[in-house]
Coordinates of C-alpha atoms in Angstrom, one line a residue:
Chain L
X298 CA -132.1 421.1 16.5
X299 CA -135.4 420.1 15.0
X300 CA -137.9 422.3 13.1
X301 CA -140.1 422.8 16.1
X302 CA -137.4 424.4 18.1
X303 CA -136.9 421.4 20.3
X304 CA -133.3 420.7 21.2
X305 CA -132.1 417.1 21.2
X306 CA -129.4 416.3 23.6
X307 CA -127.6 413.0 23.6
X308 CA -126.2 411.4 26.8
X309 CA -122.7 412.1 25.5
X310 CA -123.5 415.9 25.4
X311 CA -124.4 415.7 29.0
X312 CA -121.3 413.8 29.8
X313 CA -123.1 410.7 30.9
X314 CA -120.9 407.6 30.8
X315 CA -121.8 405.3 27.9
X316 CA -119.4 402.5 28.9
X317 CA -117.0 403.2 26.1
X318 CA -114.9 405.5 28.4
X319 CA -113.6 402.5 30.3
X320 CA -110.5 400.6 29.5
X321 CA -111.1 397.9 26.9
X322 CA -109.3 394.7 27.6
X323 CA -107.7 393.1 30.6
X324 CA -106.6 395.2 33.5
X325 CA -104.7 394.0 36.6
X326 CA -105.9 396.3 39.4
X327 CA -104.3 396.5 42.8
X328 CA -106.8 398.9 44.4
X329 CA -105.1 398.9 47.8
X330 CA -102.1 400.7 46.2
X331 CA -104.3 402.6 43.8
X332 CA -102.4 400.9 41.1
X333 CA -103.3 399.2 37.8
X334 CA -101.4 397.3 35.1
X335 CA -102.4 396.8 31.5
X336 CA -100.6 393.5 30.5
X337 CA -101.7 393.6 26.8
X338 CA -98.9 393.9 24.2
X339 CA -98.1 397.5 23.5
X340 CA -98.3 399.1 20.0
X341 CA -94.7 400.4 19.9
X342 CA -95.3 402.4 16.7
X343 CA -98.1 404.4 18.2
X344 CA -95.9 405.4 21.1
X345 CA -93.0 406.5 18.8
X346 CA -95.1 408.4 16.2
X347 CA -95.8 412.2 16.1
X348 CA -99.0 412.0 18.2
X349 CA -97.4 410.0 21.0
X350 CA -98.6 412.2 23.7
X351 CA -102.3 411.9 22.7
X352 CA -101.9 408.1 22.7
X353 CA -100.3 408.2 26.1
X354 CA -103.1 410.5 27.5
X355 CA -105.9 408.4 26.0
X356 CA -104.5 405.1 27.4
X357 CA -104.0 406.7 30.8
X358 CA -107.5 408.3 30.8
X359 CA -109.2 405.0 30.0
X360 CA -107.3 403.2 32.7
X361 CA -107.9 406.0 35.2
X362 CA -111.6 405.8 34.5
X363 CA -111.7 402.1 35.2
X364 CA -109.6 402.6 38.4
X365 CA -111.9 405.4 39.6
X366 CA -114.9 403.3 38.7
X367 CA -113.6 400.5 41.0
X368 CA -112.7 403.0 43.7
X369 CA -116.2 404.5 43.7
X370 CA -117.7 401.0 44.1
X371 CA -115.9 400.4 47.3
X372 CA -117.8 400.5 50.6
X373 CA -117.4 403.7 52.5
X374 CA -118.9 406.5 54.4
X375 CA -119.6 410.2 53.6
X376 CA -117.2 412.7 55.2
X377 CA -116.9 416.4 55.0
X378 CA -115.7 417.3 51.5
X379 CA -116.1 413.8 50.0
X380 CA -116.6 410.2 50.7
X381 CA -114.2 408.0 52.6
X382 CA -113.7 404.7 50.8
X383 CA -112.4 401.6 52.6
X384 CA -109.3 400.4 50.8
X385 CA -108.3 396.7 50.9
X386 CA -104.6 395.9 51.6
X387 CA -102.3 396.2 48.6
X388 CA -101.6 392.9 46.8
X389 CA -98.4 393.7 45.0
X390 CA -95.5 392.3 47.1
X391 CA -93.1 395.1 48.0
X392 CA -90.0 394.7 50.1
X393 CA -90.0 396.1 53.6
X394 CA -87.5 398.7 54.7
X395 CA -86.4 396.9 57.9
X396 CA -86.8 393.2 58.9
X397 CA -89.8 392.1 61.0
X398 CA -89.3 393.0 64.6
X399 CA -88.3 390.1 66.7
X400 CA -90.1 389.3 69.9
X401 CA -88.3 390.3 73.1
X402 CA -86.5 387.3 74.5
X403 CA -87.7 386.3 78.1
X404 CA -85.4 387.4 80.9
X405 CA -84.1 384.8 83.4
X406 CA -86.9 385.8 85.8
X407 CA -89.6 385.5 83.1
X408 CA -88.4 382.1 82.2
X409 CA -88.5 381.0 85.9
X410 CA -91.9 382.6 86.4
X411 CA -93.3 380.7 83.3
X412 CA -91.9 377.5 84.7
X413 CA -93.4 378.0 88.1
X414 CA -96.7 379.4 86.7
X415 CA -96.2 382.8 88.4
X416 CA -98.4 385.3 86.7
X417 CA -97.9 389.0 86.4
X418 CA -100.6 391.0 88.0
X419 CA -101.3 394.6 87.4
X420 CA -101.6 396.9 90.4
X421 CA -104.7 399.0 90.6
X422 CA -102.9 402.2 91.6
X423 CA -99.4 403.5 91.8
X424 CA -100.2 405.1 95.1
X425 CA -99.8 403.7 98.6
X426 CA -101.0 404.9 102.0
X427 CA -98.2 406.5 103.9
X428 CA -98.5 406.1 107.6
X429 CA -96.1 408.9 108.6
X430 CA -97.7 411.7 106.6
X431 CA -101.2 410.2 106.6
X432 CA -101.4 410.7 102.9
X433 CA -101.3 408.8 99.5
X434 CA -97.9 408.7 98.0
X435 CA -96.2 406.9 95.1
X436 CA -95.0 403.4 95.8
X437 CA -91.5 403.9 94.4
X438 CA -89.1 406.7 93.7
X439 CA -88.7 410.2 95.0
X440 CA -90.9 410.9 98.1
X441 CA -92.2 407.4 98.1
X442 CA -94.6 406.1 100.7
X443 CA -93.2 404.4 103.9
X444 CA -89.6 405.3 102.9
X445 CA -87.3 403.7 105.5
X446 CA -84.5 406.1 104.8
X447 CA -86.7 409.1 105.5
X448 CA -87.4 408.1 109.1
X449 CA -85.6 410.4 111.5
X450 CA -85.3 407.8 114.3
X451 CA -84.9 404.0 114.1
X452 CA -86.0 402.2 117.2
X453 CA -83.8 399.5 118.5
X454 CA -85.2 396.1 118.9
X455 CA -85.3 394.7 122.5
X456 CA -82.0 393.2 123.4
X457 CA -80.2 394.8 120.4
X458 CA -76.8 396.4 121.1
X459 CA -76.9 400.0 120.1
X460 CA -74.0 402.1 119.0
X461 CA -72.0 399.4 117.3
X462 CA -73.3 400.0 113.8
X463 CA -75.1 402.9 112.2
X464 CA -78.5 401.5 111.1
X465 CA -78.9 404.3 108.6
X466 CA -75.7 403.5 106.7
X467 CA -76.7 399.8 107.0
X468 CA -80.0 400.6 105.2
X469 CA -78.3 402.6 102.6
X470 CA -75.7 399.9 102.0
X471 CA -78.4 397.2 101.6
X472 CA -80.2 399.5 99.1
X473 CA -77.0 400.0 97.1
X474 CA -76.5 396.3 97.0
X475 CA -80.0 395.6 95.7
X476 CA -79.5 398.2 93.0
X477 CA -76.2 396.6 92.1
X478 CA -77.7 393.1 91.9
X479 CA -80.5 394.4 89.7
X480 CA -78.0 396.1 87.4
X481 CA -76.0 392.9 87.2
X482 CA -79.0 390.9 86.2
X483 CA -80.0 393.5 83.7
X484 CA -76.6 393.3 82.0
X485 CA -76.8 389.5 82.0
X486 CA -80.2 389.5 80.3
X487 CA -79.0 392.1 77.8
X488 CA -76.0 389.9 77.0
X489 CA -78.3 386.9 76.5
X490 CA -80.6 389.0 74.2
X491 CA -77.6 390.3 72.3
X492 CA -76.4 386.8 71.6
X493 CA -79.7 386.1 69.9
X494 CA -79.6 389.4 68.1
X495 CA -82.7 390.6 69.9
X496 CA -81.4 393.5 72.0
X497 CA -84.0 396.3 72.2
X498 CA -83.3 399.3 70.0
X499 CA -82.9 401.6 73.0
X500 CA -80.1 399.5 74.5
X501 CA -76.5 398.9 73.4
X502 CA -73.7 396.8 74.7
X503 CA -70.4 398.5 74.7
X504 CA -66.9 397.8 75.8
X505 CA -66.4 399.5 79.1
X506 CA -65.0 399.5 82.6
X507 CA -67.5 397.3 84.2
X508 CA -69.4 398.8 87.2
X509 CA -67.7 396.4 89.6
X510 CA -69.6 394.2 92.0
X511 CA -71.8 396.1 94.4
X512 CA -70.2 399.5 94.0
X513 CA -70.7 401.6 90.9
X514 CA -69.0 404.9 90.1
X515 CA -71.8 406.9 91.7
X516 CA -71.5 405.1 95.0
X517 CA -67.9 406.0 95.3
X518 CA -68.5 409.6 94.7
X519 CA -68.0 411.5 91.4
X520 CA -64.8 413.0 92.5
X521 CA -63.1 409.9 93.8
X522 CA -63.5 407.9 90.5
X523 CA -61.1 409.4 87.9
X524 CA -58.0 409.2 90.1
X525 CA -58.6 405.7 91.2
X526 CA -59.5 404.6 87.7
X527 CA -56.2 405.7 86.3
X528 CA -54.2 404.2 89.2
X529 CA -55.9 400.9 88.9
X530 CA -55.4 400.7 85.2
X531 CA -51.7 401.6 85.5
X532 CA -51.3 398.8 88.0
X533 CA -53.0 396.4 85.7
X534 CA -50.8 397.4 82.7
X535 CA -47.7 397.0 84.9
X536 CA -48.9 393.6 86.1
X537 CA -49.5 392.4 82.5
X538 CA -45.9 393.4 81.6
X539 CA -44.6 391.2 84.4
X540 CA -46.7 388.3 83.1
X541 CA -45.7 388.7 79.5
X542 CA -41.9 389.3 79.7
X543 CA -41.0 388.2 83.1
X544 CA -39.5 391.6 83.7
X545 CA -41.1 394.3 85.9
X546 CA -41.4 397.5 84.0
X547 CA -41.4 400.9 85.7
Chain Y
X103 CA -82.2 404.7 119.7
X104 CA -79.9 406.1 117.1
X105 CA -80.2 409.7 115.8
X106 CA -79.8 410.1 112.1
X107 CA -76.4 411.7 111.2
X108 CA -76.3 414.6 108.8
X109 CA -74.0 413.0 106.3
X110 CA -76.2 410.4 104.8
X111 CA -74.5 407.1 104.6
X112 CA -71.2 408.8 105.0
X113 CA -70.1 407.2 108.3
X114 CA -68.4 403.8 108.4
X115 CA -66.1 402.4 105.8
X116 CA -65.6 405.5 103.6
X117 CA -65.8 405.5 99.8
X118 CA -65.1 402.1 98.3
X119 CA -62.7 401.6 95.4
X120 CA -64.5 400.6 92.3
X121 CA -63.4 397.3 90.9
X122 CA -62.3 397.8 87.3
X123 CA -62.6 395.2 84.7
X124 CA -61.6 396.7 81.3
X125 CA -62.8 393.7 79.3
X126 CA -66.3 393.8 80.7
X127 CA -69.1 395.0 78.5
X128 CA -71.5 397.6 79.8
X129 CA -75.0 398.5 79.1
X130 CA -75.6 401.8 77.3
X131 CA -79.0 403.2 77.4
X132 CA -80.4 406.3 75.8
X133 CA -79.6 409.3 78.1
X134 CA -82.7 411.3 77.3
X135 CA -86.3 410.5 76.7
X136 CA -86.1 412.2 73.3
X137 CA -83.1 410.1 72.4
X138 CA -85.0 406.9 73.3
X139 CA -87.9 408.0 71.2
X140 CA -85.6 408.5 68.2
X141 CA -84.0 405.1 68.7
X142 CA -87.4 403.5 68.9
X143 CA -88.6 405.2 65.8
X144 CA -85.6 403.8 63.9
X145 CA -86.2 400.3 65.1
X146 CA -88.0 397.7 63.0
X147 CA -91.8 398.1 63.1
X148 CA -94.6 395.7 62.4
X149 CA -96.4 398.2 60.2
X150 CA -93.9 400.5 58.6
X151 CA -94.2 404.1 57.8
X152 CA -93.8 405.4 54.2
X153 CA -90.4 405.0 52.8
X154 CA -88.5 408.2 52.5
X155 CA -86.6 409.2 49.4
X156 CA -83.0 410.3 49.5
X157 CA -82.3 412.6 46.6
X158 CA -78.6 413.3 45.8
X159 CA -76.1 413.9 43.1
X160 CA -73.1 411.7 42.4
X161 CA -69.8 412.8 41.1
X162 CA -71.2 415.3 38.6
X163 CA -74.7 416.2 37.6
X164 CA -76.0 417.9 34.5
X165 CA -78.6 420.7 34.7
X166 CA -81.2 418.4 33.3
X167 CA -80.6 415.9 36.1
X168 CA -80.7 418.6 38.7
X169 CA -84.1 419.7 37.4
X170 CA -85.3 416.1 37.3
X171 CA -84.2 415.5 40.9
X172 CA -85.8 418.7 41.9
X173 CA -89.1 417.6 40.5
X174 CA -88.8 414.2 42.2
X175 CA -88.1 415.9 45.5
X176 CA -91.2 418.1 45.0
X177 CA -93.4 415.1 44.2
X178 CA -92.4 413.2 47.3
X179 CA -93.1 416.4 49.3
X180 CA -92.7 415.5 53.0
X181 CA -91.1 412.1 52.5
X182 CA -87.9 413.2 50.8
X183 CA -84.5 414.4 51.8
X184 CA -82.4 416.3 49.3
X185 CA -78.6 416.7 49.5
X186 CA -77.4 419.8 47.7
X187 CA -73.7 419.0 47.3
X188 CA -72.1 416.4 45.0
X189 CA -71.1 413.1 46.6
X190 CA -68.1 411.2 45.4
X191 CA -67.7 407.5 45.9
X192 CA -71.4 406.8 45.4
X193 CA -71.4 404.0 42.8
X194 CA -74.2 401.6 43.5
X195 CA -73.2 399.3 40.5
X196 CA -69.6 398.8 41.6
X197 CA -68.3 396.5 44.3
X198 CA -67.9 398.5 47.5
X199 CA -69.4 401.6 45.8
X200 CA -72.7 401.3 47.8
X201 CA -71.1 401.9 51.2
X202 CA -71.2 405.7 51.1
X203 CA -74.8 405.6 49.9
X204 CA -75.8 403.2 52.7
X205 CA -74.1 405.5 55.2
X206 CA -76.0 408.5 54.0
X207 CA -79.3 406.7 53.9
X208 CA -78.9 405.4 57.4
X209 CA -77.9 408.9 58.6
X210 CA -81.2 410.4 57.3
X211 CA -83.4 407.4 57.7
X212 CA -84.3 406.8 54.1
X213 CA -85.3 403.5 52.4
X214 CA -85.2 404.8 48.9
X215 CA -82.7 406.8 46.9
X216 CA -82.6 408.7 43.6
X217 CA -79.1 409.6 42.5
X218 CA -78.2 411.7 39.5
X219 CA -74.8 411.4 37.8
X220 CA -73.5 412.5 34.5
X221 CA -70.5 410.9 32.6
X222 CA -69.4 410.7 29.0
X223 CA -70.3 407.0 28.9
X224 CA -73.6 407.4 30.6
X225 CA -75.0 410.9 30.2
X226 CA -77.9 412.1 32.4
X227 CA -77.9 409.0 34.5
X228 CA -80.7 408.6 37.1
X229 CA -80.3 405.7 39.5
X230 CA -83.3 404.6 41.5
X231 CA -82.9 402.1 44.3
X232 CA -83.9 400.8 47.6
X233 CA -82.4 399.8 50.9
X234 CA -83.2 396.9 53.2
X235 CA -82.0 396.8 56.8
X236 CA -79.4 399.5 56.0
X237 CA -78.0 397.7 52.9
X238 CA -78.5 398.3 49.3
X239 CA -81.4 396.1 48.1
X240 CA -81.8 396.8 44.4
X241 CA -81.0 399.6 41.9
X242 CA -82.0 400.6 38.4
X243 CA -80.1 402.9 36.1
X244 CA -82.2 405.1 33.8
X245 CA -80.8 407.5 31.2
X246 CA -82.9 410.7 30.8
X247 CA -83.5 411.1 27.1
X248 CA -86.4 413.5 27.1
X249 CA -87.6 415.8 29.8
X250 CA -90.2 418.5 30.4
X251 CA -90.4 419.9 33.9
X252 CA -93.4 420.5 36.0
X253 CA -92.7 424.2 35.6
X254 CA -92.9 423.9 31.8
X255 CA -96.5 422.8 32.1
X256 CA -97.5 426.0 33.7
X257 CA -100.1 425.9 36.5
X258 CA -101.5 422.5 35.5
X259 CA -100.1 421.0 38.7
X260 CA -102.1 423.3 40.9
X261 CA -105.0 420.9 40.6
X262 CA -103.1 418.3 42.7
X263 CA -102.8 418.5 46.4
X264 CA -99.5 418.1 48.2
X265 CA -99.2 414.8 49.9
X266 CA -102.2 413.2 48.3
X267 CA -101.8 409.6 47.2
X268 CA -101.4 409.2 43.5
X269 CA -102.8 406.5 41.3
X270 CA -99.9 404.6 39.7
X271 CA -100.5 402.8 36.4
X272 CA -98.3 400.7 34.1
X273 CA -98.8 400.0 30.5
X274 CA -97.1 397.2 28.6
X275 CA -96.5 393.5 28.9
X276 CA -92.8 394.0 29.4
X277 CA -93.5 395.0 33.0
X278 CA -93.8 391.2 33.5
X279 CA -91.5 389.7 30.9
X280 CA -88.4 391.8 31.2
X281 CA -86.5 391.7 34.4
X282 CA -85.3 395.3 34.3
X283 CA -88.9 396.5 33.6
X284 CA -90.2 394.3 36.4
X285 CA -87.8 396.0 38.7
X286 CA -88.8 399.4 37.3
X287 CA -92.5 398.6 38.1
X288 CA -91.7 397.6 41.6
X289 CA -89.5 400.6 42.2
X290 CA -91.9 403.2 40.7
X291 CA -94.7 401.8 42.8
X292 CA -92.6 401.9 45.9
X293 CA -91.2 405.4 45.3
X294 CA -94.6 407.1 44.6
X295 CA -97.2 405.1 46.6
X296 CA -96.3 406.7 50.0
X297 CA -97.9 405.5 53.2
X298 CA -100.3 402.5 52.8
X299 CA -103.7 403.5 54.1
X300 CA -106.9 401.6 54.9
X301 CA -109.3 404.4 53.8
X302 CA -109.1 407.2 51.3
X303 CA -111.1 410.2 50.5
X304 CA -112.4 409.8 46.9
X305 CA -112.1 413.5 46.2
X306 CA -108.4 413.3 47.2
X307 CA -107.6 411.1 44.2
X308 CA -106.2 413.9 42.1
X309 CA -103.2 412.7 40.1
X310 CA -102.1 409.7 38.1
X311 CA -98.5 408.6 37.4
X312 CA -98.3 406.4 34.4
X313 CA -95.3 404.3 33.2
X314 CA -95.2 402.9 29.7
X315 CA -92.8 400.1 28.7
X316 CA -92.6 401.0 25.1
X317 CA -89.6 399.0 24.0
X318 CA -87.2 396.5 25.6
X319 CA -85.3 399.4 27.2
X320 CA -87.5 402.4 26.7
X321 CA -89.6 403.7 29.6
X322 CA -91.9 406.7 29.5
X323 CA -93.1 408.3 32.7
X324 CA -96.1 410.8 32.6
X325 CA -98.0 412.5 35.3
X326 CA -101.6 413.8 34.9
X327 CA -104.0 415.7 37.1
X328 CA -107.3 413.9 37.5
X329 CA -110.4 416.0 37.1
X330 CA -113.6 414.3 38.2
X331 CA -116.6 415.6 36.2
X332 CA -120.2 415.0 36.8
X333 CA -121.5 412.1 34.7
X334 CA -125.1 411.7 35.9
X335 CA -124.2 408.5 37.5
X336 CA -122.5 407.6 40.8
X337 CA -119.2 407.2 39.0
X338 CA -117.7 410.5 37.8
X339 CA -116.2 411.0 34.4
X340 CA -112.4 411.3 34.4
X341 CA -110.6 414.0 32.5
X342 CA -106.8 414.0 32.6
X343 CA -104.5 417.1 32.2
X344 CA -100.8 416.6 31.9
X345 CA -98.9 418.3 34.8
X346 CA -95.4 416.9 34.3
X347 CA -92.7 416.0 34.7
X348 CA -92.6 414.3 31.3
X349 CA -89.7 411.9 31.3
X350 CA -88.4 409.5 28.6
X351 CA -86.0 407.0 30.0
X352 CA -83.5 404.6 28.5
X353 CA -83.1 401.6 30.8
X354 CA -79.4 400.9 31.4
X355 CA -78.0 398.7 34.1
X356 CA -80.0 397.1 36.9
X357 CA -79.1 395.3 40.1
X358 CA -81.7 392.8 41.2
X359 CA -81.9 392.0 45.0
X360 CA -79.9 389.0 46.3
X361 CA -82.3 386.1 46.6
X362 CA -81.8 385.6 50.4
X363 CA -82.3 389.3 51.1
X364 CA -85.4 389.4 48.9
X365 CA -87.0 386.5 50.8
X366 CA -86.3 388.2 54.1
X367 CA -87.6 391.6 52.8
X368 CA -90.8 390.2 51.3
X369 CA -91.8 388.6 54.6
X370 CA -95.0 390.3 55.8
X371 CA -96.3 390.3 59.4
X372 CA -99.4 388.5 60.4
X373 CA -101.8 391.2 61.4
X374 CA -105.0 390.6 63.2
X375 CA -106.2 387.5 64.9
X376 CA -105.2 384.0 63.8
X377 CA -108.1 382.0 62.5
X378 CA -109.6 379.8 65.2
X379 CA -109.5 376.2 64.3
X380 CA -112.6 374.0 64.3
X381 CA -114.9 376.9 65.2
X382 CA -117.6 377.9 62.7
X383 CA -120.6 380.1 62.9
X384 CA -124.0 378.7 62.0
X385 CA -127.0 380.8 61.0
X386 CA -129.3 379.0 63.4
X387 CA -127.1 377.6 66.1
X388 CA -124.7 380.5 66.4
X389 CA -121.1 379.5 67.3
X390 CA -120.5 375.9 66.5
X391 CA -117.3 374.0 67.6
X392 CA -116.0 370.6 66.5
X393 CA -114.2 368.5 69.1
X394 CA -112.3 365.3 68.7
X395 CA -112.7 362.3 71.1
X396 CA -110.3 359.4 71.1
X397 CA -111.8 356.1 70.0
X398 CA -113.5 354.2 72.9
X399 CA -112.4 350.7 74.0
X400 CA -115.8 349.0 74.6
X401 CA -114.3 345.9 76.3
X402 CA -112.6 347.8 79.1
X403 CA -115.2 350.5 79.5
X404 CA -116.5 351.1 83.0
X405 CA -120.2 350.4 82.8
X406 CA -122.9 350.5 85.5
X407 CA -122.8 347.4 87.7
X408 CA -125.9 345.2 87.3
X409 CA -127.8 344.4 90.5
X410 CA -127.7 340.7 89.9
X411 CA -124.0 340.6 90.7
X412 CA -124.5 342.3 94.1
X413 CA -124.9 339.1 96.1
X414 CA -121.9 337.6 94.5
X415 CA -119.9 340.6 95.5
X416 CA -121.0 340.5 99.1
X417 CA -120.0 336.9 99.3
X418 CA -116.7 337.6 97.8
X419 CA -116.0 340.4 100.2
X420 CA -116.9 338.2 103.2
X421 CA -114.6 335.5 102.0
X422 CA -111.7 338.0 101.5
X423 CA -112.3 339.3 105.0
X424 CA -112.2 335.9 106.6
X425 CA -109.0 335.1 104.7
X426 CA -107.4 338.3 105.8
X427 CA -108.2 337.6 109.4
X428 CA -106.8 334.2 109.2
X429 CA -103.5 335.4 107.8
X430 CA -103.3 338.1 110.5
X431 CA -103.7 335.5 113.2
X432 CA -100.9 333.3 111.8
X433 CA -98.7 336.3 111.3
X434 CA -99.1 337.3 114.9
X435 CA -98.2 333.9 116.1
X436 CA -95.0 333.8 114.0
X437 CA -94.0 337.2 115.3
X438 CA -94.4 336.1 118.9
X439 CA -92.3 333.1 118.2
X440 CA -89.5 335.1 116.5
X441 CA -89.5 337.5 119.5
X442 CA -88.9 334.7 121.8
X443 CA -86.1 333.5 119.7
X444 CA -84.6 337.0 119.5
X445 CA -84.6 337.3 123.2
X446 CA -82.8 334.0 123.5
X447 CA -80.1 334.7 120.9
X448 CA -77.9 337.2 122.8
X449 CA -77.7 335.0 125.8

């Protein structure tokens, strides 16, 4: 305070940065990880003396000031309750937790399509016009449009002999076969993918009683399966005994 | 016309016997949508989430270690799983001793672990480590020599928000020169950095974790709350208040990653678009491309035909025509002759 009663205030009193607050010396900053490293040789004696904590805090404060300075220089935009600074990617190499995801291997069809130049095209809508009900219905699945199996009457073609075969069961059988073929190719593709170690995470190949060709467990009826499974297996075991020892067991 | 029967597809052959092949593999899919989502979340991702920390005790744990692990668990907030019982057979520095640890980490989906154990030979032992692809990647053993908990600092920690990203700083040249310290630097950064982000609220920078490599095997860990004070400039003045935990470590054993695994683990995905080759942008011309043309053979190049050679060409064409007609006539004569001979031959 001077004689005239005028108060002198230095920038330090106001808390204005003078430049001395920043870290002196080299500082390796990885702003993407909000990280910094001071590579200068450390004064071991200072960190083991009685005022160790003060030395620690002072070093940390200077480094933090530099880091905050760099953070506030980054481009950004104001948001509610602060300012959002755009961070660059971190430059310190850190190991991943899991390996990089491998691309899904092409299925047999995808390979063929690529060879032939067949391109996938996206449908505009999942709906299709249903002639019977005169309404828009889904293309596939439950209550699908133009469902053959939902027709109450199948008209015979001219000259076709009726009564020999049930056309409804014929339709159902052909559907079953298409499903079975699709399942088979799915399994084949999964096996190929598994060989290359690229099976999707949601799939797993396991030892099992294969679905059989054309007729899976559901087709035979849920009640019919367990009995036949056991009988078949027993026969197989018995047969293998014959092959191995030459003596029929049982 | 055939009326549809009531039993759908039931008429005809009857139920078929399934063909059983015990050796055949079968495709197992997730039974529920939720299950599939869980499996997908565990699968490798291009951009990974924050690594979670598994906090557990080994054979025996001292009270000091229990408190240290408690503090660590608190600091990691949402990205941590803590086991409360002791776990035998967890010895990451012994052959085969990492199997239980790997099993637990896979079970809870953690990429990091902090294990506390207490023996006569190695009292107050804290092991920090990482996993890669379900296997132990590296580990570092630290002996706790001095400890002051977060609680002992009173309410200093209330200045820091839960889940905010901390600043992580390292002091000392040994973080590069010493192998164990290099590992410690990488581990500390990995444990505390959390989810990598592309933008951060500057007001949310509220704590600093500092590691000091004081000696060859002496590591200090401090944590401070950051207070941003007005400075009259754009950049605020930083004031630090210690909030704990205050930890003095003695570096004991370390297990660096196997070189092959390290190479695989450090591989980073290529994000964003690949740089287009030979395409540049110009201030005046906009998008400018460079193309390459194979060298031209001037001797064989197809040039415009000069008019002077036109008459010559006409004459040549007429000559060719005449020649062609002549040959055709002679050929016709020969054919007629041979036909006569052919007719005569069978007789």
